[in-house]
């Protein structure tokens, strides 16, 4: 049965966490959601994993869903280190709940960035990493950071600028890039917990995360044999296509990770977990977790 928890942080924000238990658990999967969304969108996948023997934990990123407070208003992401520390709190929480079980980390889209940056200093905490909607490094990010930081010297942190949202690929009102599944698009459009646009402050944080992917010297790589799977839709614009995926794999290899797998699923866009044939993706991810638990 699904159980809800809250995890205290260093300020008034408490992380909203959902745990899907299972009988005779053989492992744990920790899910990090993507930009503009919330943990409930992963409940179907979490239930699938739970039915196959994996305790599954998914939290609302700070500033999303129910992980909000006066210190962290809805839509505001202040720093990448803070978001990574939050995921480490989730890891420690679930390990305390289920001692002796290994944790596999899963991140989608912006969550894939956070999962990769989690590895900088904490790759010994997990025994496998799976990424979907894998975001590649974008060369224009340094320019976006420059413009965004200049904007924030004049405007408050909750101010938005659609021009920068479009540069980031997160133009408000445009959901067609998410999936071929029109029902998914309808749900996203009508979901009150979904954000349509980030404030510039959060765009800057997102870009700082993307920029950090290439800072190879910041990764300890204490676990070079860690299995890492990147699974994307063949028509996913955020993966950067074959060139972007090759760059992602190359960067992980340069960091020192030796066991990196990349898969492109045909006729799928960004949200492979929400496509009509998502059962294929569910099965691939389950097999990956099974092999590397």
Coordinates of C-alpha atoms in Angstrom, one line a residue:
X1 CA 0.0 0.0 0.0
X2 CA 1.3 3.4 -0.9
X3 CA 2.6 5.4 2.1
X4 CA 3.3 9.1 2.2
X5 CA 6.1 10.6 4.3
X6 CA 7.7 14.0 4.8
X7 CA 11.5 14.4 5.2
X8 CA 12.8 17.5 7.1
X9 CA 15.4 19.6 5.4
X10 CA 17.6 22.5 6.6
X11 CA 14.8 25.1 6.3
X12 CA 11.0 25.1 6.5
X13 CA 10.6 22.9 3.5
X14 CA 9.8 19.2 4.0
X15 CA 10.3 16.8 1.1
X16 CA 7.1 15.1 0.1
X17 CA 7.8 11.4 -0.4
X18 CA 5.7 8.5 -1.6
X19 CA 6.9 4.9 -1.0
X20 CA 5.5 1.8 -2.7
X21 CA 6.3 -1.2 -0.6
X22 CA 6.4 -4.8 -1.8
X23 CA 6.3 -8.3 -0.4
X24 CA 9.7 -10.0 -0.2
X25 CA 11.6 -6.9 -1.5
X26 CA 14.7 -7.6 -3.5
X27 CA 15.8 -4.0 -4.1
X28 CA 14.9 -0.3 -4.0
X29 CA 14.4 2.1 -6.9
X30 CA 14.6 5.8 -6.2
X31 CA 12.9 8.0 -8.8
X32 CA 13.8 11.7 -9.6
X33 CA 11.2 13.5 -11.6
X34 CA 11.8 16.0 -14.4
X35 CA 11.2 19.7 -14.9
X36 CA 7.8 21.4 -14.3
X37 CA 6.2 18.2 -13.0
X38 CA 5.6 16.2 -9.8
X39 CA 6.0 12.8 -8.3
X40 CA 2.4 11.5 -9.0
X41 CA 3.2 11.3 -12.7
X42 CA 5.5 8.3 -11.8
X43 CA 3.0 6.3 -9.8
X44 CA 2.1 3.9 -12.6
X45 CA 5.8 3.0 -13.1
X46 CA 6.3 2.8 -9.3
X47 CA 3.4 0.4 -9.0
X48 CA 4.8 -1.7 -11.8
X49 CA 8.2 -1.9 -10.1
X50 CA 6.5 -2.7 -6.7
X51 CA 4.6 -5.5 -8.3
X52 CA 7.9 -7.0 -9.4
X53 CA 9.6 -6.9 -6.0
X54 CA 11.1 -3.4 -5.8
X55 CA 10.4 -1.0 -3.1
X56 CA 10.0 2.3 -5.0
X57 CA 10.4 5.8 -3.6
X58 CA 9.6 9.0 -5.5
X59 CA 9.7 12.5 -4.1
X60 CA 8.6 16.0 -5.2
X61 CA 11.7 18.0 -6.0
X62 CA 12.0 21.1 -3.9
X63 CA 9.8 23.8 -5.2
X64 CA 7.5 21.2 -6.9
X65 CA 4.3 19.4 -5.9
X66 CA 4.1 19.3 -2.1
X67 CA 7.8 20.0 -1.4
X68 CA 7.1 23.7 -1.0
X69 CA 7.2 26.3 1.8
X70 CA 7.7 30.0 2.4
X71 CA 11.4 29.2 2.0
X72 CA 10.9 27.3 -1.3
X73 CA 7.8 28.6 -3.1
X74 CA 6.2 26.6 -5.9
X75 CA 8.3 26.8 -9.1
X76 CA 11.5 28.0 -7.5
X77 CA 14.7 26.0 -7.6
X78 CA 17.6 27.9 -6.0
X79 CA 20.6 25.6 -6.4
X80 CA 21.8 22.3 -7.8
X81 CA 23.7 21.3 -4.7
X82 CA 20.5 21.8 -2.6
X83 CA 18.6 19.5 -5.0
X84 CA 21.3 16.9 -4.9
X85 CA 21.4 17.0 -1.1
X86 CA 17.7 16.5 -1.1
X87 CA 18.0 13.3 -3.1
X88 CA 20.7 12.1 -0.7
X89 CA 18.3 12.6 2.1
X90 CA 15.8 10.4 0.3
X91 CA 18.4 7.7 -0.2
X92 CA 19.3 7.7 3.5
X93 CA 15.7 7.7 4.5
X94 CA 14.7 4.7 2.3
X95 CA 17.9 2.8 3.4
X96 CA 16.9 3.3 7.0
X97 CA 13.4 2.0 6.2
X98 CA 14.8 -1.0 4.4
X99 CA 18.2 -1.8 5.7
X100 CA 20.2 -4.3 3.6
X101 CA 18.6 -3.5 0.3
X102 CA 20.5 -2.0 -2.6
X103 CA 19.3 1.3 -4.2
X104 CA 19.0 1.8 -8.0
X105 CA 18.6 5.5 -9.0
X106 CA 16.3 6.5 -11.8
X107 CA 16.0 10.0 -13.3
X108 CA 13.9 11.4 -16.1
X109 CA 14.8 14.6 -18.1
X110 CA 16.0 17.2 -15.6
X111 CA 15.9 14.3 -13.2
X112 CA 18.5 12.6 -15.4
X113 CA 20.7 15.7 -14.9
X114 CA 20.2 15.5 -11.1
X115 CA 20.9 11.7 -11.2
X116 CA 24.2 12.2 -13.0
X117 CA 25.3 15.0 -10.7
X118 CA 24.3 12.9 -7.7
X119 CA 27.1 10.6 -8.9
X120 CA 29.7 13.4 -8.4
X121 CA 30.3 12.4 -4.7
X122 CA 27.7 9.7 -4.0
X123 CA 28.1 7.0 -6.6
X124 CA 28.8 4.4 -3.9
X125 CA 25.3 4.9 -2.5
X126 CA 23.7 3.2 -5.5
X127 CA 24.3 0.0 -7.4
X128 CA 22.8 1.1 -10.8
X129 CA 21.5 4.2 -12.6
X130 CA 18.8 4.4 -15.3
X131 CA 18.1 7.6 -17.2
X132 CA 15.2 8.4 -19.5
X133 CA 14.7 11.5 -21.6
X134 CA 18.4 12.0 -21.0
X135 CA 19.3 15.6 -21.3
X136 CA 22.5 16.3 -23.2
X137 CA 24.9 19.2 -22.7
X138 CA 23.8 22.2 -24.7
X139 CA 26.6 24.6 -25.9
X140 CA 24.4 27.7 -25.6
X141 CA 24.0 27.2 -21.8
X142 CA 26.8 29.5 -20.8
X143 CA 25.1 32.3 -22.8
X144 CA 21.8 31.6 -21.2
X145 CA 23.4 31.7 -17.8
X146 CA 24.9 35.1 -18.5
X147 CA 21.6 36.5 -19.7
X148 CA 19.6 34.9 -16.8
X149 CA 22.0 36.2 -14.1
X150 CA 21.8 39.7 -15.6
X151 CA 18.0 39.5 -15.6
X152 CA 17.9 38.5 -11.9
X153 CA 20.0 41.6 -11.0
X154 CA 17.0 43.7 -12.0
X155 CA 13.9 41.5 -11.5
X156 CA 12.8 39.3 -8.5
X157 CA 13.4 35.6 -8.4
X158 CA 9.8 34.7 -9.3
X159 CA 9.9 36.8 -12.5
X160 CA 9.4 35.0 -15.8
X161 CA 10.7 35.7 -19.3
X162 CA 9.2 33.7 -22.1
X163 CA 12.1 34.4 -24.4
X164 CA 14.5 32.5 -22.0
X165 CA 11.9 29.7 -21.6
X166 CA 11.9 29.2 -25.3
X167 CA 15.7 29.1 -25.4
X168 CA 15.6 26.4 -22.7
X169 CA 13.1 24.4 -24.8
X170 CA 10.4 24.8 -22.2
X171 CA 8.1 27.2 -24.0
X172 CA 4.8 27.7 -22.2
X173 CA 1.8 26.2 -23.8
X174 CA 3.7 23.7 -25.9
X175 CA 3.4 20.1 -24.9
X176 CA 3.5 18.4 -28.3
X177 CA 7.2 17.4 -27.8
X178 CA 6.4 15.3 -24.7
X179 CA 4.9 12.3 -26.4
X180 CA 2.9 10.8 -29.3
X181 CA 0.3 9.8 -26.8
X182 CA -2.4 12.5 -27.0
X183 CA -4.1 11.3 -23.8
X184 CA -0.8 12.1 -22.0
X185 CA -0.8 15.6 -23.6
X186 CA -4.4 16.2 -22.4
X187 CA -3.5 15.1 -18.8
X188 CA -0.5 17.4 -18.7
X189 CA -2.5 20.3 -20.0
X190 CA -5.2 19.8 -17.4
X191 CA -3.0 18.8 -14.4
X192 CA -3.0 21.6 -11.8
X193 CA 0.2 20.3 -10.3
X194 CA 2.0 20.8 -13.6
X195 CA 3.8 24.1 -14.2
X196 CA 3.6 25.7 -17.6
X197 CA 6.7 27.9 -17.2
X198 CA 9.6 28.3 -14.8
X199 CA 10.7 31.7 -13.3
X200 CA 14.1 32.8 -14.7
X201 CA 15.7 31.8 -11.3
X202 CA 14.8 28.2 -11.9
X203 CA 15.9 28.3 -15.5
X204 CA 19.3 29.5 -14.3
X205 CA 19.4 26.6 -11.8
X206 CA 18.5 24.1 -14.6
X207 CA 21.2 25.5 -16.9
X208 CA 23.7 25.3 -14.1
X209 CA 22.9 21.7 -13.8
X210 CA 23.4 21.1 -17.5
X211 CA 26.7 23.0 -17.4
X212 CA 27.9 20.9 -14.5
X213 CA 27.5 17.7 -16.6
X214 CA 30.7 18.6 -18.5
X215 CA 32.8 19.5 -15.4
X216 CA 34.5 16.2 -15.4
X217 CA 37.1 17.1 -12.7
X218 CA 34.2 17.5 -10.2
X219 CA 33.4 13.8 -10.3
X220 CA 35.1 11.5 -7.8
X221 CA 34.1 8.4 -9.8
X222 CA 34.6 6.1 -6.8
X223 CA 32.5 3.4 -8.5
X224 CA 33.8 3.2 -12.1
X225 CA 32.0 -0.1 -12.8
X226 CA 28.6 1.4 -11.9
X227 CA 26.0 0.3 -14.6
X228 CA 24.4 3.3 -16.3
X229 CA 21.5 3.0 -18.8
X230 CA 20.3 5.9 -21.0
X231 CA 17.0 5.1 -22.7
X232 CA 15.4 7.8 -24.9
X233 CA 12.8 8.1 -27.6
X234 CA 14.2 8.2 -31.1
X235 CA 12.3 11.5 -31.6
X236 CA 13.3 13.1 -28.3
X237 CA 14.6 16.6 -28.9
X238 CA 16.2 16.9 -25.5
X239 CA 18.5 14.0 -26.1
X240 CA 20.3 15.8 -28.9
X241 CA 19.7 12.9 -31.3
X242 CA 22.5 10.4 -32.1
X243 CA 25.1 13.2 -31.6
X244 CA 23.8 14.2 -28.2
X245 CA 23.6 10.7 -27.0
X246 CA 27.1 9.9 -28.2
X247 CA 28.3 13.0 -26.3
X248 CA 26.5 11.9 -23.1
X249 CA 28.1 8.4 -23.3
X250 CA 31.5 9.9 -24.1
X251 CA 31.3 12.3 -21.2
X252 CA 30.4 9.5 -18.8
X253 CA 33.4 7.5 -20.1
X254 CA 35.7 10.5 -19.7
X255 CA 34.6 10.7 -16.1
X256 CA 35.6 7.1 -15.7
X257 CA 32.4 5.1 -15.9
X258 CA 33.0 2.0 -17.9
X259 CA 29.6 0.3 -18.0
X260 CA 27.4 2.7 -20.0
X261 CA 24.5 1.5 -22.2
X262 CA 22.4 3.7 -24.6
X263 CA 19.1 2.7 -26.2
X264 CA 16.9 4.7 -28.6
X265 CA 13.2 3.5 -28.7
X266 CA 11.6 4.0 -32.1
X267 CA 8.5 6.2 -32.5
X268 CA 8.8 7.7 -29.0
X269 CA 9.3 11.3 -27.9
X270 CA 10.6 12.7 -24.6
X271 CA 8.3 11.0 -22.1
X272 CA 8.9 7.3 -22.8
X273 CA 7.2 6.4 -19.6
X274 CA 4.0 8.0 -20.8
X275 CA 3.9 6.7 -24.4
X276 CA 1.2 4.3 -25.6
X277 CA 3.7 1.5 -25.7
X278 CA 5.3 2.4 -22.4
X279 CA 5.1 -1.2 -21.3
X280 CA 8.1 -1.9 -23.5
X281 CA 10.1 0.8 -21.6
X282 CA 8.9 -0.5 -18.3
X283 CA 10.1 -4.0 -19.2
X284 CA 13.5 -2.8 -20.4
X285 CA 14.0 -0.8 -17.2
X286 CA 12.9 -3.7 -15.0
X287 CA 15.3 -6.1 -16.8
X288 CA 18.2 -3.5 -16.2
X289 CA 17.4 -3.3 -12.5
X290 CA 17.1 -7.1 -12.2
X291 CA 20.5 -7.7 -13.8
X292 CA 22.3 -5.2 -11.7
X293 CA 20.6 -5.6 -8.3

